[in-house]
PDB file of C-alpha atoms in Angstrom:
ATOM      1  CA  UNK A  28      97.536 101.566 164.218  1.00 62.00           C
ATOM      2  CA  UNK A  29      98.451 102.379 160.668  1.00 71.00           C
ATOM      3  CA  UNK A  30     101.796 102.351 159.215  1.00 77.00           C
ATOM      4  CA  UNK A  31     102.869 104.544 156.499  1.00 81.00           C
ATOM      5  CA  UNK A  32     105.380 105.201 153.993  1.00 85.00           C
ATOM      6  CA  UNK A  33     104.880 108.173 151.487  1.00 87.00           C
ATOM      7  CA  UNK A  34     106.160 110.195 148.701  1.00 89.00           C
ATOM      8  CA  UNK A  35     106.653 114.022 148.733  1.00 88.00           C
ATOM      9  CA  UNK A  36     106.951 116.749 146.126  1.00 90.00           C
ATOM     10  CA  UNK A  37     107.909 120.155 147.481  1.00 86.00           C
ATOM     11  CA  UNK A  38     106.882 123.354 145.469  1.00 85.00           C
ATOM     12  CA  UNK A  39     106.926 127.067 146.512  1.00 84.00           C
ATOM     13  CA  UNK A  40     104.772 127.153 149.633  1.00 86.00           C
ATOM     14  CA  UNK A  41     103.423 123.571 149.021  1.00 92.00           C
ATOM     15  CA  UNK A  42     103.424 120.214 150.009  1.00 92.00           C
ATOM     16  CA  UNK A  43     102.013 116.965 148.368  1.00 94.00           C
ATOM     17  CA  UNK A  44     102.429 113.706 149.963  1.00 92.00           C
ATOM     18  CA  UNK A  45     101.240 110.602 148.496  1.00 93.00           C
ATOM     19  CA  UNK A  46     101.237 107.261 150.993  1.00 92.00           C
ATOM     20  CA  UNK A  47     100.172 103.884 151.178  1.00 91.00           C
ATOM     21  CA  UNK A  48     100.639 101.655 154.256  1.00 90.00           C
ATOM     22  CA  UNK A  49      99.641  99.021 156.850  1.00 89.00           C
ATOM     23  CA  UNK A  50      96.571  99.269 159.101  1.00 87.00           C
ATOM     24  CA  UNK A  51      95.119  97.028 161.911  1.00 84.00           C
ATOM     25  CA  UNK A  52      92.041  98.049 163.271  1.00 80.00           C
ATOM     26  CA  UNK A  53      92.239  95.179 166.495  1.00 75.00           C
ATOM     27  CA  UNK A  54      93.448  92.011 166.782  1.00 77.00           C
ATOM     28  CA  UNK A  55      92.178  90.140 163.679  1.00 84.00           C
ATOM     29  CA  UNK A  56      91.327  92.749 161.612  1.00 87.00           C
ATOM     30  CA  UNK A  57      93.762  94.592 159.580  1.00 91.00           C
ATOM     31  CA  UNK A  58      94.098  95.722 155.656  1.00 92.00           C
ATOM     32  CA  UNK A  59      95.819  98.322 153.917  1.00 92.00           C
ATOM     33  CA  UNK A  60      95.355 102.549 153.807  1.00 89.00           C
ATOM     34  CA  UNK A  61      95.855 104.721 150.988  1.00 92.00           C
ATOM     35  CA  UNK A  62      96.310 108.725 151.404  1.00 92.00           C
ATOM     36  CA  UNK A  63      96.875 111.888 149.382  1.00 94.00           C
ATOM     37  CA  UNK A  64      97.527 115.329 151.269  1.00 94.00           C
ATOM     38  CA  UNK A  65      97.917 118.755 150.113  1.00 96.00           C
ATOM     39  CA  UNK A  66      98.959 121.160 152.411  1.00 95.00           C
ATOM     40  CA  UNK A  67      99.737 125.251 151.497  1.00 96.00           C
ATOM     41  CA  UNK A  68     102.264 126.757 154.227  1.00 94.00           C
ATOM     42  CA  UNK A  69     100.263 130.196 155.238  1.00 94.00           C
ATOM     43  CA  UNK A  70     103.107 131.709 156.974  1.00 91.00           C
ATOM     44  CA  UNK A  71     106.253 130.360 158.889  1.00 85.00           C
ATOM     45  CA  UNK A  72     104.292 128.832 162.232  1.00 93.00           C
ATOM     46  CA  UNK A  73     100.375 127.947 160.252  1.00 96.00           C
ATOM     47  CA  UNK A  74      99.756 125.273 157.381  1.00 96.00           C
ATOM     48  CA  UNK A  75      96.372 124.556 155.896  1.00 97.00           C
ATOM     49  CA  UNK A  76      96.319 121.152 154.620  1.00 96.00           C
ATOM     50  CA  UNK A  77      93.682 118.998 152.441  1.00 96.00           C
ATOM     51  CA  UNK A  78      93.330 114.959 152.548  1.00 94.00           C
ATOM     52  CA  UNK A  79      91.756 112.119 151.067  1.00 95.00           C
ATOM     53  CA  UNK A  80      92.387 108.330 152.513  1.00 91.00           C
ATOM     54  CA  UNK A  81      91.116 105.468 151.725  1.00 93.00           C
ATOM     55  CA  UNK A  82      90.843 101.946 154.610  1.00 91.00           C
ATOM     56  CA  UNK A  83      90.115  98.732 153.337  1.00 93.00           C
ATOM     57  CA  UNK A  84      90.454  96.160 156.576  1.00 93.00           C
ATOM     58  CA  UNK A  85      88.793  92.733 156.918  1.00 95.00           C
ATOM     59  CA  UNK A  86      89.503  89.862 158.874  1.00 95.00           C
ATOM     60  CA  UNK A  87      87.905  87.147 161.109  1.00 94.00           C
ATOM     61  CA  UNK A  88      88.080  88.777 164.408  1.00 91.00           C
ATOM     62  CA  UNK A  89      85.437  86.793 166.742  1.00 90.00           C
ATOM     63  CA  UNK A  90      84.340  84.072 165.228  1.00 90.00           C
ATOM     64  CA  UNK A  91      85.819  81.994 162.013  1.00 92.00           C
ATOM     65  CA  UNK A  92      82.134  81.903 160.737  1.00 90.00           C
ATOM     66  CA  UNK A  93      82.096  85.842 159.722  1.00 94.00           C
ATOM     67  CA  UNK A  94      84.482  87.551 157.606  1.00 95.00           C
ATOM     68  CA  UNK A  95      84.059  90.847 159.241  1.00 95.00           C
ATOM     69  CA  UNK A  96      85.204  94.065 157.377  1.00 94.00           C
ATOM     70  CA  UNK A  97      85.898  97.931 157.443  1.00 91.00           C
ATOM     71  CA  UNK A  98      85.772 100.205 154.390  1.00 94.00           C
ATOM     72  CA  UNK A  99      86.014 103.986 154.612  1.00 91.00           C
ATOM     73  CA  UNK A 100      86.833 107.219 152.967  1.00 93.00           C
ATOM     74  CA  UNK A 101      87.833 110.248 154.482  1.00 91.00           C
ATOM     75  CA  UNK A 102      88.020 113.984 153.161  1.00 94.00           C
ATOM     76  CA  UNK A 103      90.288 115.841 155.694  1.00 93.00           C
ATOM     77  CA  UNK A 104      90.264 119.520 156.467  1.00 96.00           C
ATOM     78  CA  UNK A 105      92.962 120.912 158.671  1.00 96.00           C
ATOM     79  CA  UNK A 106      95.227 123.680 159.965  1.00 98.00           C
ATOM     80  CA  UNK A 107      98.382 123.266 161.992  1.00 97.00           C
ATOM     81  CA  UNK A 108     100.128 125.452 164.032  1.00 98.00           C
ATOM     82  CA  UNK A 109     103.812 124.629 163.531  1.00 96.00           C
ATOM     83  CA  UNK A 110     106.168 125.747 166.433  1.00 96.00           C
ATOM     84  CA  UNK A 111     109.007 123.726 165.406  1.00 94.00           C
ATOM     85  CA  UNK A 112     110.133 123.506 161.892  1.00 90.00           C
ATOM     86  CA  UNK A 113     113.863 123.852 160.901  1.00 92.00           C
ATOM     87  CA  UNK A 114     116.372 121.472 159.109  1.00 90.00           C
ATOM     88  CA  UNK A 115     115.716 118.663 161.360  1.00 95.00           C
ATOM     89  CA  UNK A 116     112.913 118.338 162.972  1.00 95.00           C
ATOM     90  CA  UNK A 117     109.097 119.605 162.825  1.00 94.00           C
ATOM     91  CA  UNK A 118     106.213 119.536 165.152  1.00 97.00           C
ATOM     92  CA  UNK A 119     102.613 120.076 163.851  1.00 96.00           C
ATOM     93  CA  UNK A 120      99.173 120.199 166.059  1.00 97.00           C
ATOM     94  CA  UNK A 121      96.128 120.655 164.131  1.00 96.00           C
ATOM     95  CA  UNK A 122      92.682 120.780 164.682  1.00 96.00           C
ATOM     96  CA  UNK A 123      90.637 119.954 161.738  1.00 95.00           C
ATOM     97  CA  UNK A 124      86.789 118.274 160.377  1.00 94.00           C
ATOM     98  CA  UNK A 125      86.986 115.441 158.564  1.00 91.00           C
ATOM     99  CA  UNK A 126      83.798 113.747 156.203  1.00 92.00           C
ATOM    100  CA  UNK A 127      83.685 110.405 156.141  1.00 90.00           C
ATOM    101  CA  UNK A 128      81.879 107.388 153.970  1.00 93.00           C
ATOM    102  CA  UNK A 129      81.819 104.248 155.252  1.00 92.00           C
ATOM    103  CA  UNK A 130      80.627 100.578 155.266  1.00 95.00           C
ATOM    104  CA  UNK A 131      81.025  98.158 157.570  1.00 93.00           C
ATOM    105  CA  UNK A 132      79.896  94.442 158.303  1.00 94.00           C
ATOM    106  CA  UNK A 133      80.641  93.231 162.156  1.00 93.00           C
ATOM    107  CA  UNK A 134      78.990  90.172 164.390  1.00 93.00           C
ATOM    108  CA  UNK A 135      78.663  89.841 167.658  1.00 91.00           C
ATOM    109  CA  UNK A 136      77.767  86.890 169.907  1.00 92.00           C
ATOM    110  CA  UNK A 137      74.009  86.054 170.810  1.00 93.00           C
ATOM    111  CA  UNK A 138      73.334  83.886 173.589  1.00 92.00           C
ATOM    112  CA  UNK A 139      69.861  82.465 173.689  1.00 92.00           C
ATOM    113  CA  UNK A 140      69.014  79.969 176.444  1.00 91.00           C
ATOM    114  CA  UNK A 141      66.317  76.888 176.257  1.00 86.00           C
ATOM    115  CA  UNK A 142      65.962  75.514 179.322  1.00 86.00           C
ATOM    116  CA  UNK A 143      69.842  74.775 180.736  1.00 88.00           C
ATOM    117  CA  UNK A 144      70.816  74.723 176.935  1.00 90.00           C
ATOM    118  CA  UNK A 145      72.785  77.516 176.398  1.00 91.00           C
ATOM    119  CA  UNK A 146      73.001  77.869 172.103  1.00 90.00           C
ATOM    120  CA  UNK A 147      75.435  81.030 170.581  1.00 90.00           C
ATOM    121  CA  UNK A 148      75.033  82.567 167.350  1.00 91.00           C
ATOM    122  CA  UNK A 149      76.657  85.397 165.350  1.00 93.00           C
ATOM    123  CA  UNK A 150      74.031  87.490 163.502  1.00 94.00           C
ATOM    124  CA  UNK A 151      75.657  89.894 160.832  1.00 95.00           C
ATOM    125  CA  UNK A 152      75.274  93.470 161.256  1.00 95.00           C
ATOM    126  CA  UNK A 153      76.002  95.767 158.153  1.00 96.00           C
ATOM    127  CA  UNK A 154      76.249  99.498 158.514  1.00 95.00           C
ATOM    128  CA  UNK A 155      76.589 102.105 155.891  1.00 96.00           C
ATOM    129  CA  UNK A 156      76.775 105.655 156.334  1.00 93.00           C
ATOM    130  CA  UNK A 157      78.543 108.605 156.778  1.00 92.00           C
ATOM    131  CA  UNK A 158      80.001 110.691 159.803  1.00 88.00           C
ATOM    132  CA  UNK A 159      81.519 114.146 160.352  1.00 89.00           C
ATOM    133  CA  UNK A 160      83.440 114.665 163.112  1.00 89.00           C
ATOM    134  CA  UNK A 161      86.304 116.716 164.538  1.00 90.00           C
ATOM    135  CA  UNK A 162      90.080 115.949 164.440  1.00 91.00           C
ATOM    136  CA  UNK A 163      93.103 116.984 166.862  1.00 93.00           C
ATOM    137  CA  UNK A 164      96.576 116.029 165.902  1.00 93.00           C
ATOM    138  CA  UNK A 165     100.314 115.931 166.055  1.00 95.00           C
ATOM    139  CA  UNK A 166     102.824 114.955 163.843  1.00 94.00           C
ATOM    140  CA  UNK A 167     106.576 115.155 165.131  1.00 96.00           C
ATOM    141  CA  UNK A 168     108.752 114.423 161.512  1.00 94.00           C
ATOM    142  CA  UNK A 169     112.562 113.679 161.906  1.00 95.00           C
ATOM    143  CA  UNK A 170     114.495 114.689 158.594  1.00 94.00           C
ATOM    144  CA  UNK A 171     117.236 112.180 158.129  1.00 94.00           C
ATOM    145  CA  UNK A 172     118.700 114.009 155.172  1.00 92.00           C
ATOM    146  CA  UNK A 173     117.304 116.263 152.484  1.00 88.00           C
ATOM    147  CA  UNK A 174     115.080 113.403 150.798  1.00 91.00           C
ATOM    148  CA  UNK A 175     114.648 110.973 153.553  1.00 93.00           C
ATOM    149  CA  UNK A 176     112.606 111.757 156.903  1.00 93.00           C
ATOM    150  CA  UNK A 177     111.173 109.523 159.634  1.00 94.00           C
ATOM    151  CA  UNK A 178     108.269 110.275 162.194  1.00 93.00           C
ATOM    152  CA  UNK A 179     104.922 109.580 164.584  1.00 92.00           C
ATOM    153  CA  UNK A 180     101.507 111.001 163.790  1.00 90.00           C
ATOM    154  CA  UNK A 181      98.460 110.987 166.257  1.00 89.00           C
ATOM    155  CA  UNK A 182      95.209 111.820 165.564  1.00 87.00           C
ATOM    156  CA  UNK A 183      91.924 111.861 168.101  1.00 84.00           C
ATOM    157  CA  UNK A 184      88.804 112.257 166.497  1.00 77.00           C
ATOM    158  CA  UNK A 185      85.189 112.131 167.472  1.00 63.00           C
ATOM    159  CA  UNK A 186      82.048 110.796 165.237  1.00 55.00           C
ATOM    160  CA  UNK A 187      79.564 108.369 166.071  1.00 51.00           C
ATOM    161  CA  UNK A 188      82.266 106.535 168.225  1.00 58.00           C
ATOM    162  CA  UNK A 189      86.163 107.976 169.661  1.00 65.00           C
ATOM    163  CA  UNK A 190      88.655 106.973 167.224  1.00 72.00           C
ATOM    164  CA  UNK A 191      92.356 107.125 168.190  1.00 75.00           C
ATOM    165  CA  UNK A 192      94.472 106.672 165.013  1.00 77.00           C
ATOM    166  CA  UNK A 193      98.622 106.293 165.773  1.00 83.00           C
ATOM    167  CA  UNK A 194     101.232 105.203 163.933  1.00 86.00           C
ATOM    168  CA  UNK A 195     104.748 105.483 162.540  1.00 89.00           C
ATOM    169  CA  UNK A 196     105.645 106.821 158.862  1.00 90.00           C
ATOM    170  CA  UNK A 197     108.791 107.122 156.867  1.00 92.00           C
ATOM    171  CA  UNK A 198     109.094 110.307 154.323  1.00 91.00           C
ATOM    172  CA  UNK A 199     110.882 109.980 150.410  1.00 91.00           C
ATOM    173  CA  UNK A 200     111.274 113.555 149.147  1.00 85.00           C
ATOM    174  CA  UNK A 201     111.727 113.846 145.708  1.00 84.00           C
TER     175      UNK A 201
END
């Protein structure tokens, strides 16, 4: 779940969008996301876009003994076929590939058992890496009034695990 808010400059054929927001990974662990787009209208129904975004989450999830954390960045690649976009409303789905960097730190229960004793323990687990994968979204954007708009954006993606990334976003246009 992330929630956004974001600044955009329109010029000629092109769109910048600059966003910061709220993100919660599962119960417990949560931080903040951080996003620049650039996207370059190709005709009236196809728009290429680029993206960077940066996640920052931590949190104590399972056990009070491990802070547990998520830290990524993304470099987004996508075009979206737009078959609604007028004055008040737009619909985008996209297919794109997206790079990502990340480092994480998680722990999980161990259960050894001596005997009838039964003892639990939460080994770390750090991971570093990075991923490629392939994106599908939608992004349905409600335009209040000519420098306010409202909306949902969706996003599936597939890397070393499914990710499902939803959440609400409100739109200043300067």
């Amino acid at each position: 779940l992330c929630n956004q808010l974001y600044a955009q400059v329109d010029f000629s054929n092109n769109t910048l969008k600059i966003g910061g927001g709220y993100t919660s990974d599962f119960p417990g662990l949560s931080g903040y996301a951080l996003s620049v787009e650039y996207a370059h209208s190709l005709n009236g129904y196809l728009e290429g876009s680029f993206g960077i975004k940066r996640i920052n989450m931590s949190g104590y999830p399972r056990t009070p003994a491990v802070n547990e954390y998520t830290k990524a960045t993304t470099l987004d690649f996508n075009l979206f076929f737009l078959p609604v976009a007028n004055e008040m409303h737009s619909l985008k789905i996209g297919l794109g590939y997206s790079f990502s960097f990340y480092k994480t730190r998680k722990s999980y229960p161990l259960i050894e058992t001596h005997g009838a004793e039964k003892m639990t323990s939460w080994p770390i687990q750090d991971a570093k890496g990075r991923a490629t994968r392939i994106i599908v979204s939608a992004e349905y954007e409600y335009i209040i009034s000519s420098n306010l708009s409202m909306g949902l954006k969706a996003s599936l993606c597939k890397a070393y695990d499914r990710i499902f990334y939803i959440g609400p976003f409100v739109g200043i246009r300067l």
